[in-house]
Each structure stands twice: as C-alpha cells, then as structure tokens.
Coordinates of C-alpha atoms in Angstrom, one line a residue:
Chain A
M1 CA -28.6 -1.0 8.9
K2 CA -31.9 -0.8 7.0
V3 CA -32.8 2.3 9.0
V4 CA -29.5 4.0 8.0
V5 CA -30.2 3.2 4.3
V6 CA -33.7 4.4 4.5
L7 CA -32.6 7.6 6.2
A8 CA -29.9 8.1 3.7
V9 CA -32.2 7.6 0.8
A10 CA -34.8 10.0 2.4
T11 CA -32.0 12.6 2.9
I12 CA -30.9 12.3 -0.7
L13 CA -34.4 12.6 -2.0
A14 CA -35.2 15.5 0.2
A15 CA -31.9 17.3 -0.7
S16 CA -32.3 16.7 -4.4
Q17 CA -35.9 18.0 -4.3
C18 CA -34.8 21.1 -2.3
H19 CA -32.0 21.9 -4.7
G20 CA -34.1 20.8 -7.7
S21 CA -31.0 18.9 -8.9
E22 CA -31.4 15.7 -10.9
Y23 CA -28.0 14.6 -9.7
D24 CA -27.6 14.1 -6.0
R25 CA -24.1 14.8 -4.7
F26 CA -22.3 11.8 -3.1
P27 CA -21.4 13.6 0.1
L28 CA -25.1 13.5 1.1
E29 CA -24.7 9.8 1.4
M30 CA -21.5 9.8 3.5
V31 CA -21.4 8.2 6.9
S32 CA -19.0 8.8 9.7
D33 CA -16.0 7.0 8.5
G34 CA -16.0 8.6 5.0
Y35 CA -17.7 5.6 3.5
H36 CA -21.2 5.8 2.3
P37 CA -22.8 2.8 0.8
G38 CA -26.3 3.2 -0.6
Y39 CA -26.3 -0.6 -0.7
P40 CA -26.5 -3.0 2.3
P41 CA -23.3 -4.4 3.7
E42 CA -23.6 -7.7 1.9
V43 CA -23.3 -5.7 -1.4
W44 CA -21.1 -2.8 -0.5
C45 CA -18.5 -4.7 1.6
P46 CA -17.6 -6.7 -1.5
S47 CA -17.5 -3.4 -3.4
W48 CA -15.2 -2.0 -0.8
R49 CA -12.9 -5.0 -1.0
V50 CA -12.6 -5.1 -4.7
A51 CA -11.9 -1.3 -4.7
V52 CA -9.1 -1.9 -2.2
E53 CA -7.6 -4.6 -4.4
A54 CA -7.9 -2.5 -7.6
H55 CA -6.2 0.5 -5.9
N56 CA -9.3 2.6 -6.1
Y57 CA -9.8 2.9 -2.4
I58 CA -6.6 4.0 -0.7
N59 CA -5.1 5.5 2.4
W60 CA -7.7 3.9 4.7
K61 CA -6.9 3.4 8.4
T62 CA -9.3 0.6 9.4
V63 CA -11.8 -1.8 7.9
P64 CA -15.2 -0.2 7.9
S65 CA -17.0 -1.4 11.1
E66 CA -20.0 -2.6 9.0
C67 CA -17.6 -5.0 7.1
A68 CA -16.1 -6.6 10.2
N69 CA -17.9 -9.9 9.8
Y70 CA -17.5 -9.8 6.0
V71 CA -13.7 -9.5 6.2
A72 CA -13.4 -12.1 9.0
S73 CA -15.4 -14.6 6.9
Y74 CA -13.4 -13.8 3.8
I75 CA -10.1 -14.4 5.5
E76 CA -11.1 -17.5 7.3
G77 CA -13.0 -19.0 4.4
D78 CA -12.0 -20.5 1.0
Q79 CA -12.2 -17.2 -0.9
Y80 CA -9.0 -15.7 0.5
D81 CA -7.0 -18.9 -0.2
S82 CA -8.6 -19.2 -3.7
D83 CA -7.8 -15.5 -4.5
S84 CA -4.2 -16.0 -3.3
K85 CA -3.9 -19.1 -5.3
L86 CA -5.0 -17.5 -8.6
V87 CA -2.6 -14.6 -8.1
N88 CA 0.4 -16.9 -7.4
Q89 CA -0.6 -19.1 -10.3
Q90 CA -0.5 -16.2 -12.6
A91 CA 2.9 -15.2 -11.3
Y92 CA 4.2 -18.6 -11.9
F93 CA 2.8 -18.9 -15.4
Y94 CA 4.4 -15.6 -16.2
A95 CA 7.7 -16.8 -14.8
K96 CA 7.5 -19.9 -16.8
S97 CA 7.0 -17.9 -20.0
L98 CA 10.2 -15.9 -19.4
K99 CA 13.7 -16.6 -20.8
R100 CA 15.6 -16.5 -17.6
T101 CA 19.0 -14.9 -17.3
M102 CA 21.5 -15.5 -14.5
N103 CA 20.6 -12.4 -12.5
D104 CA 16.9 -12.6 -12.7
V105 CA 15.2 -12.0 -9.3
W106 CA 11.7 -12.2 -8.0
I107 CA 10.9 -10.0 -5.1
F108 CA 8.6 -11.2 -2.4
N109 CA 7.3 -9.0 0.4
I110 CA 7.1 -10.8 3.7
D111 CA 4.2 -10.0 6.0
G112 CA 0.9 -10.8 4.4
T113 CA 2.7 -12.2 1.4
A114 CA 5.2 -14.9 2.4
L115 CA 4.3 -15.1 6.1
S116 CA 0.8 -14.9 7.3
N117 CA -0.2 -12.4 10.0
V118 CA -3.7 -13.7 10.1
P119 CA -3.1 -15.3 13.5
Y120 CA -2.3 -11.8 14.9
Y121 CA -5.2 -10.1 13.1
A122 CA -7.7 -12.8 14.1
K123 CA -7.1 -11.7 17.7
H124 CA -7.3 -8.0 16.8
G125 CA -10.5 -7.7 14.8
Y126 CA -9.2 -8.5 11.3
G127 CA -8.3 -4.8 10.7
V128 CA -11.4 -3.2 12.3
K129 CA -9.3 -1.9 15.2
P130 CA -6.7 0.8 14.7
Y131 CA -3.1 -0.5 14.1
N132 CA -1.2 -1.2 17.4
A133 CA 2.5 -1.1 16.6
T134 CA 3.6 -2.3 20.0
A135 CA 1.3 -5.4 20.0
Y136 CA 2.1 -6.2 16.4
D137 CA 5.9 -5.8 17.0
A138 CA 5.7 -8.2 19.9
W139 CA 3.8 -10.7 17.8
V140 CA 6.5 -10.5 15.0
R141 CA 9.2 -11.1 17.6
K142 CA 7.7 -14.4 18.6
G143 CA 8.8 -15.6 15.1
D144 CA 6.1 -18.2 14.7
A145 CA 4.2 -16.8 11.7
P146 CA 3.0 -19.5 9.4
A147 CA 3.6 -19.5 5.6
L148 CA 0.8 -18.3 3.3
R149 CA 0.5 -21.7 1.6
Q150 CA -0.2 -20.5 -1.9
T151 CA 2.9 -18.2 -1.8
L152 CA 5.0 -20.9 -0.4
K153 CA 4.0 -23.2 -3.3
N154 CA 4.8 -20.4 -5.8
Y155 CA 8.2 -19.8 -4.0
H156 CA 9.1 -23.4 -4.5
N157 CA 8.0 -23.4 -8.1
L158 CA 10.0 -20.2 -8.9
L159 CA 13.1 -21.8 -7.2
G160 CA 12.4 -24.8 -9.5
L161 CA 12.7 -22.5 -12.4
D162 CA 16.0 -21.3 -11.1
F163 CA 14.9 -17.8 -10.2
K164 CA 16.7 -16.0 -7.4
I165 CA 14.5 -14.8 -4.6
V166 CA 14.8 -11.5 -2.8
F167 CA 12.7 -10.8 0.3
L168 CA 12.1 -7.1 0.7
T169 CA 10.3 -6.2 3.9
G170 CA 9.2 -3.2 5.9
R171 CA 10.4 -5.1 9.0
T172 CA 13.3 -3.2 10.5
I173 CA 16.9 -4.5 10.7
D174 CA 16.7 -5.3 14.4
K175 CA 14.3 -8.1 13.4
K176 CA 16.8 -9.8 11.1
A177 CA 17.5 -12.9 13.1
V178 CA 13.9 -13.6 14.0
T179 CA 12.8 -13.0 10.4
E180 CA 15.5 -15.4 9.0
A181 CA 14.5 -18.1 11.6
N182 CA 10.7 -17.6 10.9
L183 CA 11.1 -17.8 7.2
K184 CA 13.1 -21.0 7.4
E185 CA 10.7 -22.5 9.9
A186 CA 7.8 -21.7 7.6
G187 CA 9.5 -23.4 4.7
F188 CA 11.2 -20.5 2.9
H189 CA 14.6 -22.1 3.2
T190 CA 16.8 -20.1 0.9
W191 CA 17.1 -16.6 -0.7
E192 CA 19.5 -14.4 -2.6
K193 CA 18.9 -11.5 -0.3
L194 CA 16.8 -10.6 2.7
I195 CA 16.4 -6.8 2.8
L196 CA 15.1 -5.2 6.0
K197 CA 14.5 -1.5 6.6
D198 CA 17.1 0.6 8.2
P199 CA 15.0 3.0 10.3
V200 CA 17.7 5.6 10.3
V201 CA 18.2 5.7 6.6
Y202 CA 14.5 5.6 5.8
N203 CA 13.3 7.6 8.8
G204 CA 9.8 9.1 8.0
Q205 CA 9.8 7.7 4.5
S206 CA 6.9 5.9 3.0
S207 CA 7.0 2.2 2.1
V208 CA 6.9 3.1 -1.6
A209 CA 10.0 5.3 -1.2
Y210 CA 11.9 2.7 0.8
K211 CA 11.1 -0.2 -1.5
T212 CA 11.8 1.9 -4.6
A213 CA 15.2 2.9 -3.2
E214 CA 16.1 -0.7 -2.4
R215 CA 14.9 -2.0 -5.8
K216 CA 17.1 0.7 -7.4
K217 CA 20.1 -0.7 -5.5
L218 CA 19.3 -4.2 -6.8
E219 CA 19.2 -3.0 -10.4
K220 CA 22.5 -1.1 -9.9
E221 CA 24.0 -4.3 -8.5
G222 CA 23.1 -6.0 -11.8
Y223 CA 20.0 -7.8 -10.9
R224 CA 17.0 -7.8 -13.2
I225 CA 13.7 -7.6 -11.3
V226 CA 11.4 -9.7 -13.4
G227 CA 8.6 -10.2 -10.9
N228 CA 7.4 -8.7 -7.7
I229 CA 4.7 -9.9 -5.5
G230 CA 3.1 -8.3 -2.4
D231 CA -0.1 -7.8 -0.6
Q232 CA 0.2 -4.0 -0.7
W233 CA 0.2 -1.6 -3.7
S234 CA 3.2 0.1 -2.0
D235 CA 5.1 -3.2 -2.6
I236 CA 4.6 -3.0 -6.3
T237 CA 4.4 0.7 -7.3
G238 CA 7.1 3.3 -7.6
K239 CA 10.1 2.9 -9.9
F240 CA 11.7 -0.4 -10.8
P241 CA 8.6 -2.3 -9.8
G242 CA 9.6 -5.4 -11.9
F243 CA 8.5 -6.5 -15.4
R244 CA 5.2 -7.7 -13.9
T245 CA 3.8 -7.2 -10.5
F246 CA 1.3 -9.2 -8.6
K247 CA -1.1 -8.0 -5.9
L248 CA -2.1 -10.5 -3.3
P249 CA -5.4 -9.9 -1.5
N250 CA -5.4 -8.0 1.8
P251 CA -8.5 -6.4 3.1
M252 CA -7.2 -6.0 6.6
Y253 CA -4.8 -3.0 6.4
F254 CA -3.3 -0.5 4.0
I255 CA 0.3 0.6 3.9
A256 CA 1.2 3.7 1.9
Chain B
M1 CA -17.7 -29.8 -12.9
K2 CA -17.2 -31.9 -9.9
V3 CA -15.9 -34.7 -12.1
V4 CA -13.3 -32.3 -13.5
V5 CA -12.2 -31.2 -10.0
V6 CA -12.0 -34.7 -8.7
L7 CA -10.0 -35.7 -11.8
A8 CA -7.7 -32.7 -11.3
V9 CA -7.2 -33.5 -7.7
A10 CA -6.5 -37.1 -8.4
T11 CA -4.0 -36.1 -11.1
I12 CA -2.2 -33.8 -8.7
L13 CA -2.0 -36.4 -6.0
A14 CA -0.8 -39.0 -8.4
A15 CA 1.7 -36.7 -9.9
S16 CA 3.1 -35.5 -6.6
Q17 CA 3.4 -39.0 -5.3
C18 CA 5.1 -40.1 -8.5
H19 CA 7.7 -37.4 -8.2
G20 CA 7.9 -37.5 -4.5
S21 CA 7.5 -33.7 -4.4
E22 CA 5.9 -31.9 -1.6
Y23 CA 5.0 -29.0 -3.9
D24 CA 2.9 -29.9 -6.8
R25 CA 3.4 -27.7 -9.8
F26 CA 0.4 -25.5 -10.9
P27 CA 0.4 -26.7 -14.5
L28 CA -0.9 -30.1 -13.4
E29 CA -4.1 -28.3 -12.5
M30 CA -4.5 -26.4 -15.7
V31 CA -7.7 -26.8 -17.8
S32 CA -8.1 -26.2 -21.4
D33 CA -8.4 -22.4 -21.4
G34 CA -5.2 -21.9 -19.3
Y35 CA -7.2 -21.5 -16.2
H36 CA -7.2 -24.1 -13.4
P37 CA -9.2 -23.7 -10.4
G38 CA -8.9 -26.2 -7.6
Y39 CA -12.0 -24.5 -6.2
P40 CA -15.5 -24.8 -7.6
P41 CA -16.8 -22.0 -9.9
E42 CA -18.7 -20.2 -7.1
V43 CA -15.3 -19.6 -5.4
W44 CA -12.8 -19.3 -8.3
C45 CA -15.0 -17.2 -10.6
P46 CA -15.0 -14.4 -7.9
S47 CA -11.2 -15.0 -7.6
W48 CA -10.9 -14.6 -11.4
R49 CA -12.9 -11.4 -11.3
V50 CA -10.9 -9.8 -8.6
A51 CA -7.7 -10.8 -10.3
V52 CA -8.9 -9.1 -13.4
E53 CA -9.8 -5.9 -11.5
A54 CA -6.4 -5.9 -9.7
H55 CA -4.4 -6.4 -12.9
N56 CA -3.2 -9.8 -11.9
Y57 CA -5.0 -11.7 -14.7
I58 CA -4.3 -10.0 -18.0
N59 CA -4.3 -10.5 -21.7
W60 CA -7.3 -12.8 -21.6
K61 CA -9.5 -13.3 -24.7
T62 CA -12.8 -14.5 -23.3
V63 CA -14.5 -15.0 -20.0
P64 CA -13.9 -18.6 -18.8
S65 CA -16.9 -20.6 -19.9
E66 CA -17.4 -21.9 -16.3
C67 CA -17.9 -18.3 -15.2
A68 CA -20.6 -17.4 -17.8
N69 CA -23.5 -17.4 -15.4
Y70 CA -21.4 -15.8 -12.7
V71 CA -20.5 -12.8 -14.9
A72 CA -24.0 -12.4 -16.2
S73 CA -25.4 -12.3 -12.7
Y74 CA -22.8 -9.9 -11.6
I75 CA -23.4 -7.5 -14.4
E76 CA -27.2 -7.6 -14.2
G77 CA -27.4 -7.6 -10.4
D78 CA -26.6 -4.9 -7.8
Q79 CA -22.9 -5.8 -7.4
Y80 CA -21.8 -4.2 -10.7
D81 CA -23.7 -1.0 -9.9
S82 CA -22.4 -0.9 -6.4
D83 CA -18.8 -1.5 -7.4
S84 CA -19.1 1.2 -10.1
K85 CA -20.7 3.6 -7.5
L86 CA -17.9 3.1 -5.0
V87 CA -15.2 3.8 -7.6
N88 CA -16.9 6.9 -8.9
Q89 CA -17.4 8.1 -5.4
Q90 CA -13.8 7.8 -4.6
A91 CA -13.0 9.7 -7.8
Y92 CA -15.3 12.5 -6.7
F93 CA -14.0 12.6 -3.2
Y94 CA -10.5 12.9 -4.6
A95 CA -11.6 15.6 -7.0
K96 CA -13.2 17.6 -4.1
S97 CA -9.9 17.4 -2.1
L98 CA -8.0 19.1 -4.9
K99 CA -7.2 22.7 -5.4
R100 CA -8.3 23.1 -8.9
T101 CA -6.5 25.2 -11.5
M102 CA -7.9 26.5 -14.8
N103 CA -6.6 23.8 -17.0
D104 CA -7.3 20.8 -14.8
V105 CA -8.9 18.0 -16.8
W106 CA -10.5 14.7 -16.0
I107 CA -10.2 12.0 -18.6
F108 CA -13.1 9.6 -19.1
N109 CA -13.0 6.6 -21.3
I110 CA -16.2 6.0 -23.2
D111 CA -17.3 2.4 -23.8
G112 CA -17.8 0.5 -20.6
T113 CA -17.1 3.7 -18.6
A114 CA -19.3 6.6 -19.7
L115 CA -21.5 4.6 -22.1
S116 CA -22.6 1.1 -21.2
N117 CA -22.2 -1.6 -23.8
V118 CA -24.0 -4.1 -21.6
P119 CA -27.0 -4.1 -24.0
Y120 CA -24.6 -5.5 -26.6
Y121 CA -22.8 -7.9 -24.4
A122 CA -26.1 -9.2 -22.9
K123 CA -26.9 -10.5 -26.4
H124 CA -23.4 -11.9 -27.0
G125 CA -22.8 -14.0 -23.9
Y126 CA -21.4 -11.4 -21.5
G127 CA -17.9 -11.9 -22.8
V128 CA -17.9 -15.7 -23.1
K129 CA -17.9 -15.6 -26.8
P130 CA -14.9 -14.3 -28.8
Y131 CA -15.0 -10.6 -29.7
N132 CA -16.8 -9.9 -33.0
A133 CA -15.6 -6.6 -34.3
T134 CA -18.2 -6.4 -37.1
A135 CA -21.2 -7.0 -34.8
Y136 CA -19.8 -4.6 -32.1
D137 CA -19.1 -1.9 -34.6
A138 CA -22.7 -2.1 -36.0
W139 CA -24.0 -1.8 -32.5
V140 CA -21.9 1.3 -31.7
R141 CA -23.1 2.9 -35.0
K142 CA -26.7 2.6 -33.8
G143 CA -25.8 5.3 -31.2
D144 CA -28.2 4.2 -28.5
A145 CA -25.8 3.2 -25.8
P146 CA -27.2 4.2 -22.4
A147 CA -25.1 6.0 -19.8
L148 CA -23.5 4.0 -17.0
R149 CA -25.5 5.8 -14.3
Q150 CA -22.8 6.0 -11.6
T151 CA -20.4 7.5 -14.1
L152 CA -23.0 10.0 -15.3
K153 CA -23.5 11.1 -11.7
N154 CA -19.8 11.5 -11.2
Y155 CA -19.5 13.4 -14.5
H156 CA -22.1 15.9 -13.3
N157 CA -20.4 16.2 -9.9
L158 CA -17.0 16.9 -11.5
L159 CA -18.6 19.5 -13.8
G160 CA -20.1 21.0 -10.6
L161 CA -16.5 21.3 -9.3
D162 CA -15.6 23.2 -12.6
F163 CA -13.3 20.4 -13.9
K164 CA -12.9 20.2 -17.6
I165 CA -13.9 16.8 -19.1
V166 CA -11.9 15.0 -21.8
F167 CA -13.3 11.9 -23.4
L168 CA -10.5 9.7 -24.7
T169 CA -11.8 6.7 -26.6
G170 CA -10.6 3.8 -28.7
R171 CA -13.5 4.5 -31.1
T172 CA -12.2 5.6 -34.4
I173 CA -12.6 9.1 -35.9
D174 CA -15.2 7.9 -38.4
K175 CA -17.5 7.4 -35.4
K176 CA -17.2 11.0 -34.3
A177 CA -20.8 12.2 -35.1
V178 CA -22.5 9.1 -33.7
T179 CA -20.4 9.3 -30.6
E180 CA -21.2 13.0 -30.0
A181 CA -24.9 12.3 -30.5
N182 CA -24.8 9.3 -28.3
L183 CA -23.0 11.0 -25.4
K184 CA -25.5 13.9 -25.5
E185 CA -28.5 11.7 -25.7
A186 CA -27.2 9.7 -22.7
G187 CA -26.8 12.9 -20.6
F188 CA -23.1 13.8 -21.2
H189 CA -24.0 17.2 -22.7
T190 CA -20.6 19.0 -22.6
W191 CA -16.8 18.4 -22.8
E192 CA -13.6 20.1 -23.4
K193 CA -12.4 17.6 -25.9
L194 CA -13.6 14.4 -27.5
I195 CA -10.5 12.4 -28.7
L196 CA -11.1 9.5 -31.1
K197 CA -8.5 7.3 -32.5
D198 CA -7.0 7.9 -35.9
P199 CA -6.5 4.4 -37.3
V200 CA -3.8 5.6 -39.7
V201 CA -1.7 7.3 -37.0
Y202 CA -2.1 4.5 -34.5
N203 CA -2.2 1.6 -36.9
G204 CA -1.3 -1.5 -35.1
Q205 CA -0.6 0.3 -31.8
S206 CA -1.9 -0.8 -28.5
S207 CA -4.6 1.1 -26.6
V208 CA -1.9 2.0 -24.0
A209 CA 0.3 3.5 -26.6
Y210 CA -2.5 5.4 -28.3
K211 CA -3.9 6.8 -25.0
T212 CA -0.4 7.6 -23.7
A213 CA 0.4 9.6 -26.8
E214 CA -2.9 11.5 -26.7
R215 CA -2.4 12.3 -23.0
K216 CA 1.1 13.6 -23.8
K217 CA -0.5 15.9 -26.3
L218 CA -2.9 17.2 -23.7
E219 CA -0.1 17.9 -21.3
K220 CA 1.9 19.7 -24.0
E221 CA -1.2 21.8 -24.7
G222 CA -1.1 23.0 -21.1
Y223 CA -3.7 20.8 -19.5
R224 CA -3.0 19.1 -16.2
I225 CA -4.5 15.6 -16.0
V226 CA -5.7 15.3 -12.5
G227 CA -7.9 12.3 -12.8
N228 CA -8.5 9.5 -15.2
I229 CA -11.2 6.9 -15.1
G230 CA -11.7 3.9 -17.3
D231 CA -12.8 0.3 -17.2
Q232 CA -9.6 -1.1 -18.7
W233 CA -6.1 -0.9 -17.2
S234 CA -5.0 0.2 -20.6
D235 CA -7.0 3.4 -20.0
I236 CA -5.0 4.3 -16.9
T237 CA -1.5 2.9 -17.4
G238 CA 1.4 4.2 -19.5
K239 CA 2.9 7.6 -19.0
F240 CA 0.9 10.7 -18.0
P241 CA -1.9 8.6 -16.4
G242 CA -3.1 11.5 -14.2
F243 CA -2.5 12.2 -10.6
R244 CA -4.9 9.5 -9.6
T245 CA -6.5 6.9 -11.7
F246 CA -9.7 4.9 -11.2
K247 CA -10.5 1.4 -12.5
L248 CA -14.2 0.7 -13.1
P249 CA -15.2 -2.9 -13.1
N250 CA -15.3 -4.9 -16.3
P251 CA -15.3 -8.7 -16.2
M252 CA -16.5 -9.0 -19.8
Y253 CA -13.4 -8.2 -21.9
F254 CA -9.8 -7.1 -21.8
I255 CA -8.1 -4.5 -24.0
A256 CA -4.3 -4.3 -24.0

C-alpha cells in the first residue's frame, strides 16, 4: 500500500510540476476501481464508509478491495451494532414526539434493515465480491435470516406506541410465504402490510421507482407515512418518503 | 463514564425485569442531553458522528460533552481532511461526467465548506459549548478564515471544467465586503454570484427556506444548478437542490 501511495504522490508532484499547476487534478490519483485515496486504508476506508452513509458516494458495485478487512471488522464488531442502535433510537424518539393518528404507518425495509443478511455476506466477502443473484436468492429462500436486533427493538417500541408497521421490500412476490415465515421466526410477529415487488409490474424499474410507487398507493389508501427506515438511500428517497427518514448503516452493497 | 454505563445497564435490567418485558425501551438509557449510548464513548461518538453525517441525528445544539475529545481529534487529525477530500473528489468526478451547458452553476456554501471556521471553533471547544453569535460574528469580521483545502482544490477543478460558481451563504449582506476579501485572500478568486442573506427579507426563516428561495431565483434567471456542496444538510435540502448534492463533514454544529 505504501508503495502505491508513494507512487501516487510522486505522480501528482511530477504532473503538477510538468503543468506548472498549483492545483493537481484528482484523476491523477485514481486507482483501478475509480477510487483514489491519498491516505492509507485505515484513514480512507472510514472516509469511504461515511461517504456511503451520507449519500456522497453512490452507484458503487463492490466494496473497494483495500477495505475488505475494514468492512468485515466493522460489521462483526461493536460499531455496526452501535451505529444501528443510534439510528433506531432516533427513529423511536421521533415517533414518541408525534401526535399519532389512526392511519399512521412506519415503513420498514426488510433485508439489511429488519432481517440481517450478514450470515450470507460473511460467506461472500462482505461485499468485496460482485453480487451473485442466484446464490443470494437461494439464501433468502432458506428463510433463516436473523433479526437485526436494534431494529427489532425499535419495531417493538413502535408497536408499543400503536403505530402500524408496513414492510416494503425489494423481495419479489414469489417469496411471500418464506418472507412471512422468516419475519415471524425472527420476532416480527405482526404488520399492517407486507409489500413485495411484482417483477412484471416493476420490470426494469429502479428500487426508488418501485418503492415510491408503492408509497404513493399507501398514501392514496389513506395511510400517513410518518417514518421510514432502511439501509439503502433508495428506501428513503423519491416521493412520499415519510415525514422523517432513517438510514441504517450498510457498507456492503448499494441498491439504486 | 464506566460508572454511568454500569448504572444505565443496571437500570435497564432492573426495569425490564420489573415490567417483565423482553424489549427494554430506549428512554431508560437516556442521559441528560438526550443522548444515551449503551456503548463507551470510543464507540458511540463515531456512531453519533456518522448519524449526523447521514442526517439521522438532527436539530442538535451542541456536541455531546463525552465526545469533546473525539471531535477535536477528528477535526485536527487526518480523518477530517480525508473525509473532505473524498466528498470533493466525488463532486468533481460527477462534474466531469456531465455535458456542461453555458448556464450550469455549482453552488458552494461558505463557512465550513469553502472557508474553514476551525480556527474559531478550536478556541471555543469544537462545538461543545453553545453557539455564541457575538463572538462568532466578530471572528467572521476579521476576514482571515483560511480555505478548506480540499474544497479549494475542487473549486479550481470545477473552474477548469468551465462551470460557473455561485457562493450561497447564511452570512448577512452587511458582511459582503469582508466576505469578498476573505474569499479572494483564501484563493477563491472568482465567482458568478455571491449571495448573502438579507436579514429583513428572510427574518426568522430557516436556512433551508432562505437557500431554497435563492436557488429558485437562480433557476428563474436561467441557471441550471448541477451541483451543490455544503457542510450542512440545510445547504442541500429543500427544493431545487441541484442534480447532485454533496455533504461535507461537520461534527461541530447543526444549522436547520
């Protein structure tokens, strides 16, 4: 790594001297995957992660290979749980501050939000390897995803405040039975609606488009979306996102 | 700190046993400032910071006192610069990917974005102390704020791509001359517009409302806002935010 940094610095210096420019252009620092640190991995991998969380770094395909160990340690250590806890806490404090009406709903995404897919990703490089739809699908169909514990706690707290829960997932409708069973098994025992994706209706559409369309339906049916929590920005952007939205951490993959 | 954690844990355990509930409510873990870790500061201060950056933790008045050292170290160490670099790089890569038209503008916020106010905050607890408008104002009027170097680099790169730059700041119009001089002194030598806040027109309005109204004016004048970069979510939310927005790190204060 140090060699790469030294080479990059040397290239930048040489280039800026050649062009007589005080301001070196970023592309000189790029490495193969479009990322280009200038800082060692222990500094720029955290920068990468926070840029993902703050929606600055988008449309990425895989975790940068230099951050493989960093992401694995993050997910398996306390930080992921702590980060998830704080976000869920803020969601609950917000919910508590609201004057609830009968038709108030909270939307929960499922994978990476209510149910953890860490057991799958732990066996597939924590996002360093390209997404494998067949393998992931097979894993989902096993139906034994555990709850993300901080989300489960929040779910129970929101139910305790009498909010209705809507699960809105990118899982397709053929996975309805396994999803229902998995949710219950993991402790999410009740919901107002479980919305799965009809692949015919939403053929080729982005997650944002699909989720926006389904939220619009909810609003038309008379529900008021007060909160919305997901691990992807595509869960909480687009129209009718909810009064407040909450972004759970996920440095393993990006869904547009 | 350990005593607080132990007491909190004990309280939670006692409470959940009393109520026979499997799911302890978060408020039991709250501490005086509304924050309530469950993890030691070295874990939950990073959680707090990422929650701030991802717009999960909002409307806060001061940095949690337990995170004073953490925030100071973050700002003065490499991480703040690295985080700022990555965000500016992503902004530049996005700009490079665009087919520019004549009236394309990039909006830059000023304080905490183009110009650094770290020299001020370093003398005022890095955000742990409540905001002091008089002291801050006096500091701004000195006009010697340095550039945030990663933003300056990006600014020059965007100029190199022939984008027009608009500075849109919450500074009031009485600070026009000192702001112009400070920007130039810091290396921001040219701009299409420098928009300062008229305190009569925007009396009592939020930063989001003010900035949205000024962006609307820009669009009416025929500009196309392609990018928008700021250190506050209020810089980049509301209507007409720009095609893409970029959130620079700032764990020292929150402006609504």
